[in-house]
Tab-separated table of C-alpha atoms and ligand atoms in Angstrom:
chain	number	residue	atom	x	y	z
A	719	MET	CA	41.432	-47.408	-52.282
A	720	THR	CA	41.258	-48.509	-55.903
A	721	VAL	CA	43.570	-47.055	-58.524
A	722	SER	CA	44.050	-48.039	-62.122
A	723	THR	CA	47.015	-50.147	-63.009
A	724	ALA	CA	48.187	-48.293	-66.125
A	725	ASN	CA	51.649	-46.722	-66.066
A	726	LYS	CA	51.734	-43.385	-64.325
A	727	VAL	CA	54.042	-40.394	-64.038
A	728	VAL	CA	54.006	-38.092	-60.969
A	729	LEU	CA	55.380	-34.597	-61.518
A	730	GLY	CA	55.650	-31.517	-59.344
A	731	LEU	CA	54.018	-28.547	-61.107
A	732	GLN	CA	55.442	-25.744	-58.946
A	733	TRP	CA	58.841	-25.201	-57.376
A	734	GLY	CA	59.124	-28.632	-55.816
A	735	ASP	CA	57.854	-29.716	-52.338
A	736	GLU	CA	54.336	-30.189	-53.633
A	737	GLY	CA	53.818	-33.346	-51.625
A	738	LYS	CA	54.792	-35.850	-54.362
A	739	GLY	CA	56.137	-38.363	-51.838
A	740	LYS	CA	52.740	-38.999	-50.369
A	741	VAL	CA	51.010	-39.408	-53.789
A	742	ILE	CA	53.738	-41.652	-55.050
A	743	ASP	CA	53.550	-43.743	-51.946
A	744	MET	CA	49.832	-43.999	-52.347
A	745	LEU	CA	50.000	-45.120	-55.986
A	746	ALA	CA	53.098	-47.423	-55.521
A	747	GLY	CA	51.031	-50.127	-53.776
A	748	SER	CA	49.548	-51.144	-57.083
A	749	THR	CA	52.690	-50.997	-59.223
A	750	ASP	CA	55.430	-53.483	-60.153
A	751	TYR	CA	58.141	-50.882	-60.662
A	752	VAL	CA	58.899	-47.460	-59.185
A	753	VAL	CA	61.323	-45.506	-61.282
A	754	ARG	CA	63.254	-42.352	-60.547
A	755	CYS	CA	64.446	-40.571	-63.661
A	756	GLN	CA	66.260	-37.314	-62.695
A	757	GLY	CA	67.652	-35.307	-59.816
A	758	GLY	CA	69.600	-36.819	-56.987
A	759	ALA	CA	69.863	-36.564	-53.222
A	760	ASN	CA	68.641	-32.914	-53.531
A	761	ALA	CA	65.072	-34.251	-53.407
A	762	GLY	CA	63.311	-34.746	-50.114
A	763	HIS	CA	60.216	-36.863	-50.333
A	764	THR	CA	58.305	-37.176	-47.113
A	765	VAL	CA	56.039	-40.149	-46.566
A	766	VAL	CA	53.875	-40.509	-43.440
A	767	CYS	CA	52.354	-43.898	-42.810
A	768	ASN	CA	50.433	-44.670	-39.603
A	769	GLY	CA	51.864	-41.511	-38.111
A	770	LYS	CA	55.499	-42.548	-38.846
A	771	LYS	CA	57.438	-40.101	-40.933
A	772	THR	CA	60.151	-41.233	-43.419
A	773	VAL	CA	62.100	-38.805	-45.604
A	774	LEU	CA	63.717	-40.227	-48.734
A	775	HIS	CA	66.182	-38.318	-50.832
A	776	LEU	CA	67.612	-40.685	-53.487
A	777	LEU	CA	65.543	-43.852	-53.157
A	778	PRO	CA	62.188	-43.779	-54.978
A	779	SER	CA	59.387	-42.956	-52.463
A	780	GLY	CA	57.655	-46.096	-53.656
A	781	ALA	CA	60.435	-48.067	-51.905
A	782	LEU	CA	58.383	-48.128	-48.714
A	783	HIS	CA	55.969	-50.572	-50.401
A	784	LYS	CA	57.362	-54.029	-49.873
A	785	GLU	CA	56.795	-55.410	-53.381
A	786	ALA	CA	57.728	-52.813	-55.966
A	787	LEU	CA	61.110	-53.096	-57.768
A	788	CYS	CA	62.905	-49.779	-57.247
A	789	ILE	CA	64.825	-48.352	-60.203
A	790	ILE	CA	67.228	-45.467	-60.105
A	791	GLY	CA	67.287	-44.586	-63.766
A	792	ASN	CA	70.103	-43.354	-65.978
A	793	GLY	CA	68.969	-39.660	-65.679
A	794	VAL	CA	69.468	-39.654	-61.912
A	795	VAL	CA	72.786	-38.427	-60.372
A	796	VAL	CA	73.654	-41.029	-57.756
A	797	ASP	CA	75.531	-40.140	-54.627
A	798	PRO	CA	76.981	-43.479	-53.335
A	799	VAL	CA	77.545	-42.066	-49.838
A	800	ALA	CA	74.007	-40.656	-49.517
A	801	LEU	CA	72.553	-43.908	-50.975
A	802	SER	CA	74.475	-46.029	-48.420
A	803	GLU	CA	73.301	-43.815	-45.584
A	804	GLU	CA	69.729	-43.980	-46.786
A	805	LEU	CA	69.777	-47.747	-47.097
A	806	ALA	CA	71.344	-47.944	-43.549
A	807	SER	CA	68.529	-45.671	-42.211
A	808	LEU	CA	65.987	-48.215	-43.359
A	809	GLU	CA	67.812	-51.122	-41.604
A	810	GLY	CA	65.697	-52.511	-38.829
A	811	SER	CA	62.491	-51.416	-40.548
A	812	ASP	CA	60.515	-53.970	-42.521
A	813	VAL	CA	61.659	-52.343	-45.775
A	814	ASN	CA	64.330	-54.540	-47.267
A	815	LEU	CA	65.711	-53.146	-50.558
A	816	GLU	CA	68.639	-55.489	-51.071
A	817	ALA	CA	66.753	-57.685	-53.531
A	818	ARG	CA	64.658	-54.988	-55.196
A	819	LEU	CA	66.884	-52.025	-55.854
A	820	ARG	CA	68.530	-51.503	-59.224
A	821	VAL	CA	70.775	-48.563	-60.178
A	822	SER	CA	71.377	-47.716	-63.816
A	823	ASP	CA	74.917	-48.409	-65.097
A	824	ARG	CA	74.399	-45.174	-67.154
A	825	ALA	CA	73.648	-42.951	-64.175
A	826	HIS	CA	76.351	-40.495	-63.245
A	827	MET	CA	77.841	-40.488	-59.787
A	828	VAL	CA	77.842	-37.493	-57.443
A	829	LEU	CA	81.071	-37.705	-55.381
A	830	PRO	CA	82.168	-35.457	-52.458
A	831	TYR	CA	84.182	-33.258	-54.804
A	832	HIS	CA	80.969	-32.274	-56.614
A	833	LYS	CA	79.696	-30.940	-53.324
A	834	LEU	CA	82.896	-28.937	-52.837
A	835	LEU	CA	82.420	-27.525	-56.410
A	836	ASP	CA	78.730	-26.730	-55.635
A	837	ALA	CA	79.829	-24.755	-52.546
A	838	ALA	CA	82.610	-23.001	-54.451
A	839	ASN	CA	80.303	-22.030	-57.325
A	840	GLU	CA	77.701	-20.668	-54.932
A	841	ALA	CA	80.349	-18.646	-53.030
A	842	LYS	CA	81.561	-17.181	-56.334
A	843	ARG	CA	78.107	-16.023	-57.298
A	844	GLY	CA	77.898	-13.932	-54.079
A	845	ASP	CA	74.476	-12.291	-53.771
A	846	LYS	CA	73.422	-13.978	-57.076
A	847	LYS	CA	73.779	-17.427	-55.518
A	848	VAL	CA	71.134	-19.972	-56.609
A	849	GLY	CA	70.554	-21.254	-53.135
A	850	THR	CA	71.268	-24.837	-54.106
A	851	THR	CA	70.943	-27.758	-51.712
A	852	LEU	CA	74.781	-28.095	-51.873
A	853	ARG	CA	74.341	-31.725	-52.762
A	854	GLY	CA	76.642	-31.479	-55.786
A	855	ILE	CA	73.876	-31.736	-58.332
A	856	GLY	CA	74.877	-28.944	-60.753
A	857	PRO	CA	78.531	-29.865	-60.961
A	858	CYS	CA	77.683	-33.534	-61.459
A	859	TYR	CA	75.254	-32.782	-64.345
A	860	GLY	CA	77.948	-30.304	-65.610
A	861	HIS	CA	80.504	-33.104	-65.751
A	862	LYS	CA	77.974	-35.338	-67.494
A	863	MET	CA	77.210	-32.789	-70.166
A	864	SER	CA	80.842	-31.862	-70.700
A	865	ARG	CA	81.686	-35.570	-70.986
A	866	GLN	CA	83.913	-35.767	-67.977
A	867	GLY	CA	81.672	-37.658	-65.562
A	868	LEU	CA	82.008	-41.035	-63.905
A	869	ARG	CA	79.040	-43.397	-64.472
A	870	CYS	CA	77.913	-46.074	-62.044
A	871	GLY	CA	78.673	-48.808	-64.608
A	872	GLN	CA	82.355	-47.885	-64.410
A	873	ILE	CA	82.452	-49.230	-60.836
A	874	LEU	CA	82.260	-52.647	-62.414
A	875	LEU	CA	85.453	-52.097	-64.479
A	876	ASP	CA	88.799	-53.533	-63.353
A	877	ASN	CA	90.387	-50.094	-63.743
A	878	PHE	CA	87.785	-48.207	-61.692
A	879	GLU	CA	90.226	-47.160	-59.067
A	880	ASP	CA	92.431	-45.516	-61.721
A	881	LEU	CA	89.413	-43.794	-63.313
A	882	LEU	CA	88.409	-42.450	-59.915
A	883	ARG	CA	91.947	-41.259	-59.204
A	884	SER	CA	92.162	-39.286	-62.497
A	885	GLN	CA	88.812	-37.643	-61.733
A	886	LEU	CA	90.078	-36.612	-58.307
A	887	VAL	CA	93.230	-35.138	-59.810
A	888	ALA	CA	91.334	-33.167	-62.444
A	889	THR	CA	88.671	-31.855	-60.014
A	890	ASN	CA	91.287	-30.920	-57.394
A	891	LYS	CA	93.050	-28.819	-60.082
A	892	HIS	CA	89.737	-27.195	-60.970
A	893	LEU	CA	88.971	-26.402	-57.330
A	894	LYS	CA	92.272	-24.766	-56.920
A	895	GLU	CA	91.739	-22.691	-60.000
A	896	LEU	CA	88.546	-21.494	-58.379
A	897	GLY	CA	90.675	-20.334	-55.437
A	898	GLU	CA	89.651	-23.140	-53.109
A	899	ASP	CA	91.999	-25.298	-50.996
A	900	GLY	CA	91.333	-28.521	-52.777
A	901	PHE	CA	91.530	-31.928	-50.982
A	902	ASP	CA	93.902	-34.705	-50.234
A	903	ILE	CA	93.680	-37.008	-53.201
A	904	ASP	CA	94.670	-40.265	-51.338
A	905	GLU	CA	92.302	-39.456	-48.444
A	906	MET	CA	89.352	-38.789	-50.771
A	907	HIS	CA	90.170	-41.888	-52.756
A	908	ALA	CA	90.169	-44.026	-49.587
A	909	GLN	CA	86.978	-42.323	-48.353
A	910	VAL	CA	84.948	-42.770	-51.515
A	911	LEU	CA	86.036	-46.193	-52.706
A	912	PRO	CA	84.106	-48.349	-50.191
A	913	TYR	CA	80.880	-46.520	-50.954
A	914	CYS	CA	81.316	-47.124	-54.662
A	915	GLU	CA	82.104	-50.777	-53.947
A	916	ALA	CA	78.905	-50.969	-51.883
A	917	LEU	CA	76.881	-49.677	-54.925
A	918	ARG	CA	78.253	-52.550	-57.079
A	919	PRO	CA	75.563	-55.188	-56.464
A	920	TYR	CA	72.786	-52.817	-57.455
A	921	VAL	CA	74.300	-51.633	-60.759
A	922	THR	CA	72.758	-52.995	-63.850
A	923	ASP	CA	71.461	-52.060	-67.287
A	924	THR	CA	68.125	-50.616	-66.207
A	925	VAL	CA	67.214	-49.563	-69.771
A	926	ALA	CA	67.219	-53.139	-70.900
A	927	LEU	CA	65.430	-54.192	-67.666
A	928	LEU	CA	62.662	-51.616	-68.187
A	929	HIS	CA	62.215	-52.624	-71.811
A	930	GLU	CA	61.821	-56.252	-70.718
A	931	ALA	CA	59.299	-55.063	-68.124
A	932	VAL	CA	57.292	-53.277	-70.804
A	933	LYS	CA	57.209	-56.470	-72.876
A	934	GLU	CA	55.916	-58.348	-69.886
A	935	ASP	CA	53.217	-55.718	-69.409
A	936	LYS	CA	54.469	-54.730	-65.955
A	937	CYS	CA	52.992	-51.632	-64.364
A	938	MET	CA	55.346	-48.757	-63.701
A	939	LEU	CA	55.227	-45.547	-61.660
A	940	PHE	CA	57.702	-42.833	-62.744
A	941	GLU	CA	58.359	-40.439	-59.916
A	942	GLY	CA	59.470	-36.898	-60.643
A	943	ALA	CA	61.709	-34.942	-58.322
A	944	GLN	CA	61.641	-31.165	-57.808
A	945	GLY	CA	59.069	-29.288	-59.926
A	946	VAL	CA	58.486	-27.887	-63.382
A	947	MET	CA	59.536	-24.316	-62.324
A	948	LEU	CA	62.946	-25.690	-61.350
A	949	ASP	CA	63.358	-27.363	-64.757
A	950	ILE	CA	66.583	-26.415	-66.434
A	951	ASP	CA	64.861	-25.389	-69.658
A	952	PHE	CA	61.374	-24.217	-68.574
A	953	GLY	CA	61.971	-22.965	-65.032
A	954	THR	CA	63.249	-19.739	-63.594
A	955	TYR	CA	66.754	-20.081	-65.110
A	956	PRO	CA	69.346	-19.839	-63.584
A	957	TYR	CA	67.437	-20.318	-60.328
A	958	VAL	CA	66.649	-23.870	-61.198
A	959	THR	CA	68.063	-27.349	-60.693
A	960	SER	CA	70.205	-28.967	-63.375
A	961	SER	CA	67.823	-31.565	-64.833
A	962	ASN	CA	64.562	-31.728	-66.794
A	963	THR	CA	61.929	-32.098	-64.115
A	964	GLY	CA	59.002	-32.639	-66.494
A	965	VAL	CA	57.883	-35.522	-68.660
A	966	GLY	CA	60.848	-35.051	-70.962
A	967	GLY	CA	63.118	-35.988	-68.081
A	968	VAL	CA	61.070	-39.192	-67.517
A	969	VAL	CA	61.822	-40.302	-71.111
A	970	THR	CA	65.477	-39.366	-71.291
A	971	GLY	CA	66.055	-40.466	-67.708
A	972	SER	CA	64.515	-43.937	-67.960
A	973	GLY	CA	65.276	-44.982	-71.512
A	974	LEU	CA	61.695	-45.755	-72.229
A	975	ASN	CA	59.815	-43.806	-74.891
A	976	HIS	CA	56.967	-41.405	-74.662
A	977	LYS	CA	54.426	-44.061	-75.522
A	978	ASN	CA	55.388	-46.040	-72.345
A	979	VAL	CA	54.784	-43.285	-69.824
A	980	GLY	CA	50.970	-43.593	-69.482
A	981	GLU	CA	48.912	-41.278	-67.310
A	982	ILE	CA	50.504	-38.044	-66.223
A	983	ILE	CA	49.546	-36.787	-62.749
A	984	GLY	CA	50.674	-33.233	-61.699
A	985	ILE	CA	51.087	-32.466	-57.986
A	986	VAL	CA	49.933	-29.002	-56.984
A	987	LYS	CA	50.123	-27.660	-53.479
A	988	ALA	CA	47.007	-25.624	-52.688
A	989	TYR	CA	49.334	-22.619	-52.191
A	990	THR	CA	52.902	-22.030	-53.357
A	991	THR	CA	56.334	-22.444	-51.803
A	992	ARG	CA	59.868	-22.301	-52.979
A	993	VAL	CA	63.300	-22.742	-51.434
A	994	GLY	CA	66.310	-21.049	-52.715
A	995	GLU	CA	66.586	-17.820	-54.582
A	996	GLY	CA	64.742	-16.549	-57.709
A	997	PRO	CA	61.532	-14.770	-58.594
A	998	PHE	CA	58.250	-15.860	-56.998
A	999	PRO	CA	55.384	-13.574	-58.011
A	1000	THR	CA	52.804	-14.547	-55.406
A	1001	GLU	CA	55.248	-14.525	-52.494
A	1002	LEU	CA	53.987	-13.288	-49.245
A	1003	ASP	CA	56.490	-11.190	-47.326
A	1004	ASP	CA	54.733	-10.315	-44.109
A	1005	ALA	CA	53.325	-12.109	-41.113
A	1006	GLY	CA	51.106	-13.966	-43.526
A	1007	ALA	CA	54.158	-15.744	-44.990
A	1008	GLU	CA	55.180	-16.962	-41.541
A	1009	GLU	CA	51.733	-18.089	-40.654
A	1010	LEU	CA	51.443	-20.088	-43.849
A	1011	ARG	CA	54.965	-21.581	-43.246
A	1012	GLN	CA	54.007	-22.662	-39.748
A	1013	ARG	CA	50.603	-23.983	-40.658
A	1014	GLY	CA	52.026	-25.968	-43.590
A	1015	GLY	CA	55.235	-27.067	-41.853
A	1016	GLU	CA	57.123	-25.512	-44.698
A	1017	PHE	CA	60.728	-26.372	-43.868
A	1018	GLY	CA	62.957	-28.123	-46.406
A	1019	ALA	CA	63.032	-31.969	-46.072
A	1020	THR	CA	66.651	-32.072	-47.297
A	1021	THR	CA	68.154	-28.875	-45.942
A	1022	GLY	CA	65.731	-27.796	-43.187
A	1023	ARG	CA	65.627	-24.362	-44.705
A	1024	PRO	CA	62.415	-22.353	-44.177
A	1025	ARG	CA	60.512	-22.328	-47.450
A	1026	ARG	CA	59.236	-19.065	-48.963
A	1027	THR	CA	55.428	-19.087	-49.047
A	1028	GLY	CA	52.783	-17.458	-51.128
A	1029	TRP	CA	49.306	-17.758	-52.706
A	1030	LEU	CA	48.433	-20.305	-55.343
A	1031	ASP	CA	49.780	-19.222	-58.717
A	1032	LEU	CA	47.643	-20.733	-61.470
A	1033	VAL	CA	49.687	-19.086	-64.245
A	1034	VAL	CA	52.542	-21.281	-63.149
A	1035	VAL	CA	50.360	-24.381	-62.785
A	1036	ALA	CA	48.584	-23.897	-66.142
A	1037	TYR	CA	51.994	-23.398	-67.787
A	1038	ALA	CA	53.298	-26.623	-66.241
A	1039	CYS	CA	50.193	-28.466	-67.392
A	1040	ARG	CA	50.570	-27.243	-70.968
A	1041	LEU	CA	54.299	-28.292	-71.021
A	1042	ASN	CA	53.623	-31.749	-69.795
A	1043	GLY	CA	50.239	-32.925	-71.116
A	1044	MET	CA	48.609	-33.347	-67.745
A	1045	ASP	CA	45.811	-35.980	-67.310
A	1046	SER	CA	44.944	-35.029	-63.738
A	1047	ILE	CA	46.029	-32.940	-60.770
A	1048	ALA	CA	46.551	-34.009	-57.222
A	1049	LEU	CA	45.826	-31.028	-55.077
A	1050	THR	CA	47.785	-31.355	-51.895
A	1051	LYS	CA	47.626	-29.680	-48.404
A	1052	LEU	CA	44.148	-28.197	-48.892
A	1053	ASP	CA	43.705	-28.561	-45.171
A	1054	VAL	CA	46.419	-25.943	-44.551
A	1055	LEU	CA	44.109	-23.296	-46.021
A	1056	SER	CA	41.276	-23.945	-43.510
A	1057	THR	CA	41.567	-20.614	-41.757
A	1058	GLY	CA	38.296	-19.070	-42.705
A	1059	ASP	CA	40.029	-16.172	-44.412
A	1060	ASP	CA	39.500	-15.213	-48.033
A	1061	LEU	CA	41.946	-16.902	-50.438
A	1062	PRO	CA	43.542	-14.905	-53.240
A	1063	VAL	CA	44.532	-16.981	-56.229
A	1064	CYS	CA	46.724	-15.643	-59.080
A	1065	VAL	CA	45.024	-16.008	-62.461
A	1066	ALA	CA	47.301	-13.797	-64.649
A	1067	TYR	CA	50.248	-11.410	-64.463
A	1068	GLU	CA	50.442	-7.781	-65.352
A	1069	LEU	CA	53.611	-6.369	-66.871
A	1070	ASP	CA	53.952	-2.765	-67.890
A	1071	GLY	CA	50.157	-2.484	-68.226
A	1072	GLN	CA	49.834	-5.658	-70.346
A	1073	ARG	CA	48.106	-8.798	-69.148
A	1074	LEU	CA	50.237	-11.979	-69.355
A	1075	ASP	CA	48.714	-15.497	-69.282
A	1076	THR	CA	51.969	-17.408	-69.313
A	1077	VAL	CA	55.314	-17.461	-67.538
A	1078	PRO	CA	57.730	-15.132	-69.391
A	1079	ALA	CA	61.192	-16.556	-70.200
A	1080	SER	CA	62.932	-13.411	-68.966
A	1081	LEU	CA	63.822	-13.581	-65.294
A	1082	GLU	CA	63.837	-9.848	-65.124
A	1083	ASP	CA	60.253	-9.686	-66.472
A	1084	LEU	CA	59.105	-12.436	-64.073
A	1085	ALA	CA	60.606	-10.491	-61.177
A	1086	ARG	CA	58.594	-7.427	-62.262
A	1087	VAL	CA	55.150	-8.926	-62.940
A	1088	LYS	CA	52.251	-8.037	-60.674
A	1089	PRO	CA	49.973	-10.960	-59.864
A	1090	VAL	CA	46.319	-10.488	-60.883
A	1091	TYR	CA	44.259	-12.126	-58.116
A	1092	GLU	CA	40.770	-13.461	-57.926
A	1093	THR	CA	39.740	-13.775	-54.266
A	1094	LEU	CA	37.760	-16.891	-53.315
A	1095	PRO	CA	35.879	-17.340	-50.062
A	1096	GLY	CA	37.668	-19.372	-47.482
A	1097	TRP	CA	36.354	-22.077	-45.062
A	1098	SER	CA	37.212	-22.700	-41.407
A	1099	GLU	CA	36.000	-26.288	-40.959
A	1100	ASP	CA	38.654	-28.937	-40.240
A	1101	ILE	CA	38.653	-31.008	-43.457
A	1102	SER	CA	41.210	-33.615	-42.383
A	1103	SER	CA	38.543	-36.300	-41.894
A	1104	CYS	CA	36.882	-35.689	-45.232
A	1105	ARG	CA	37.175	-38.774	-47.417
A	1106	SER	CA	35.001	-37.735	-50.416
A	1107	TYR	CA	34.616	-34.600	-52.432
A	1108	ASP	CA	31.012	-34.313	-51.141
A	1109	ASP	CA	32.314	-34.205	-47.517
A	1110	LEU	CA	34.185	-30.908	-48.212
A	1111	PRO	CA	32.695	-27.591	-47.303
A	1112	LYS	CA	31.156	-25.724	-50.308
A	1113	ALA	CA	34.038	-23.132	-50.316
A	1114	ALA	CA	36.665	-25.859	-50.419
A	1115	GLN	CA	34.805	-27.570	-53.268
A	1116	ASP	CA	34.659	-24.197	-55.133
A	1117	TYR	CA	38.439	-23.808	-54.647
A	1118	VAL	CA	39.010	-27.210	-56.289
A	1119	ARG	CA	36.641	-26.432	-59.170
A	1120	PHE	CA	38.379	-23.095	-59.716
A	1121	VAL	CA	41.751	-24.893	-60.152
A	1122	GLU	CA	40.159	-27.175	-62.695
A	1123	ALA	CA	38.497	-24.323	-64.575
A	1124	GLN	CA	41.690	-22.232	-64.773
A	1125	THR	CA	43.975	-25.165	-65.843
A	1126	GLY	CA	41.512	-27.250	-67.869
A	1127	VAL	CA	42.712	-30.283	-65.940
A	1128	ARG	CA	40.628	-32.533	-63.692
A	1129	VAL	CA	41.494	-32.714	-59.961
A	1130	GLY	CA	41.742	-36.503	-59.302
A	1131	TYR	CA	43.132	-36.475	-55.704
A	1132	ILE	CA	42.865	-33.995	-52.830
A	1133	GLY	CA	45.254	-34.090	-49.863
A	1134	VAL	CA	43.601	-33.171	-46.573
A	1135	GLY	CA	46.424	-34.224	-44.180
A	1136	PRO	CA	49.905	-35.738	-44.211
A	1137	ASP	CA	48.937	-39.391	-43.684
A	1138	ARG	CA	48.520	-41.783	-46.534
A	1139	GLU	CA	44.849	-42.208	-45.564
A	1140	GLU	CA	44.103	-38.456	-45.487
A	1141	THR	CA	43.364	-38.328	-49.162
A	1142	ILE	CA	40.235	-37.893	-51.240
A	1143	VAL	CA	40.162	-39.797	-54.546
A	1144	CYS	CA	37.730	-37.983	-56.839
A	1145	PRO	CA	35.697	-40.151	-59.200
A	1146	SER	CA	36.454	-39.403	-62.876
B	2269	IMP	P1	70.164	-27.997	-56.654
B	2269	IMP	O1	69.209	-28.863	-57.236
B	2269	IMP	O2	70.785	-28.466	-55.285
B	2269	IMP	O3	71.261	-27.581	-57.614
B	2269	IMP	O4	69.425	-26.594	-56.246
B	2269	IMP	C1	68.938	-25.767	-57.284
B	2269	IMP	C2	67.601	-25.121	-56.883
B	2269	IMP	O5	66.636	-26.159	-56.800
B	2269	IMP	C3	67.627	-24.497	-55.462
B	2269	IMP	O6	66.762	-23.361	-55.455
B	2269	IMP	C4	67.094	-25.596	-54.599
B	2269	IMP	O7	66.487	-25.104	-53.433
B	2269	IMP	C5	66.020	-26.196	-55.491
B	2269	IMP	N1	65.720	-27.591	-55.210
B	2269	IMP	C6	66.476	-28.685	-55.471
B	2269	IMP	N2	65.807	-29.799	-55.090
B	2269	IMP	C7	64.685	-29.405	-54.533
B	2269	IMP	C8	63.552	-30.109	-53.959
B	2269	IMP	O8	63.546	-31.331	-53.898
B	2269	IMP	N3	62.550	-29.315	-53.548
B	2269	IMP	C9	62.541	-27.963	-53.662
B	2269	IMP	N4	63.573	-27.253	-54.240
B	2269	IMP	C10	64.574	-27.988	-54.604
């Protein structure tokens, strides 16, 4: 498969789980660097190659290609325990990352106490809980923003053990203020230290490294985690993650500038899913939801939670395209819709008798909107062996064209099955 070698960004345009892992993996074969810029081990990127499934959480999905240098950028929150486990899980495979993984010295560390804080915060919210992955993401970004965090670069300092200890003391106090039991400081210190030590060889100034790479005209792939509707600024706040999941996060999370990012590819699942709480206008709540969940295998790659499912919401997708200056869309899991049934697609919202063409900022409004659907004819043919747009049944082609017409963005790739090869590349 031929792909251009210009820099590329891959972003999720819904609530995450759009199938970014597969597209990234497909593009990573022709890139020198794969760069993660935000999020942490909350992500679950599934890659299937020759029938073998690998789920990555913190490592860039492009890691499975044997050549690319893998960068965990400054905007990522790095869990040294999760990273060690993920590296260990690849041992024995032919993927050796020792020589080609770099972790930013500016990236903040997620430590076990962040997970305790995450759980405590969720418990405190009661029925207003966010439904986080409990991976400590929010508390770690919270520490970063309130200038209390520990950065990976600090592992290299002689006084790191003291720095870690003072963090443990402060967080333990905070946990107890929240009514939690807290933890044994010596025990936690002894538990965490070896994982931080193990991170040491990978820690470097990735900002300088990436700027050098730009000078040398290296090709980069920036891989987003989560999706635009989980963005801390533009998503369904507070039912969001704690980073900028769009192109802004690529810039602030890599240290490169907007001129370096190249082509922006948005990943859109042919229907919609979300995990965790928060409004979801096109959500199905009957047997149809379960059928779509089973057909699409919609269970969280990180937490195993069943995902909420619903029809394609093009108000959301068009909003995400506008925010991020999309060059093309990769439409994933189109094969899941091959049931022969008609396919409702949301093209606008209605709120108090008014038509809305964008996502309102108010959560209360979004929870009240009624989706305006256009119903497209379905198809029943198995499309998993289609390898060109022309191979698709007419109704499936029309579905693709409808997405393009409503968003104003070209569909460049179509996913027709989980394997790397089960992809249609549409000529531009
Ligand atoms: P957190 O990122 O663990 O703080 O979770 C905040 C929200 O983002 C929750 O609704 C999670 O379910 C959701 N979330 C976080 N990471 C992912 C992901 O990779 N895919 C889908 N949803 C995610």
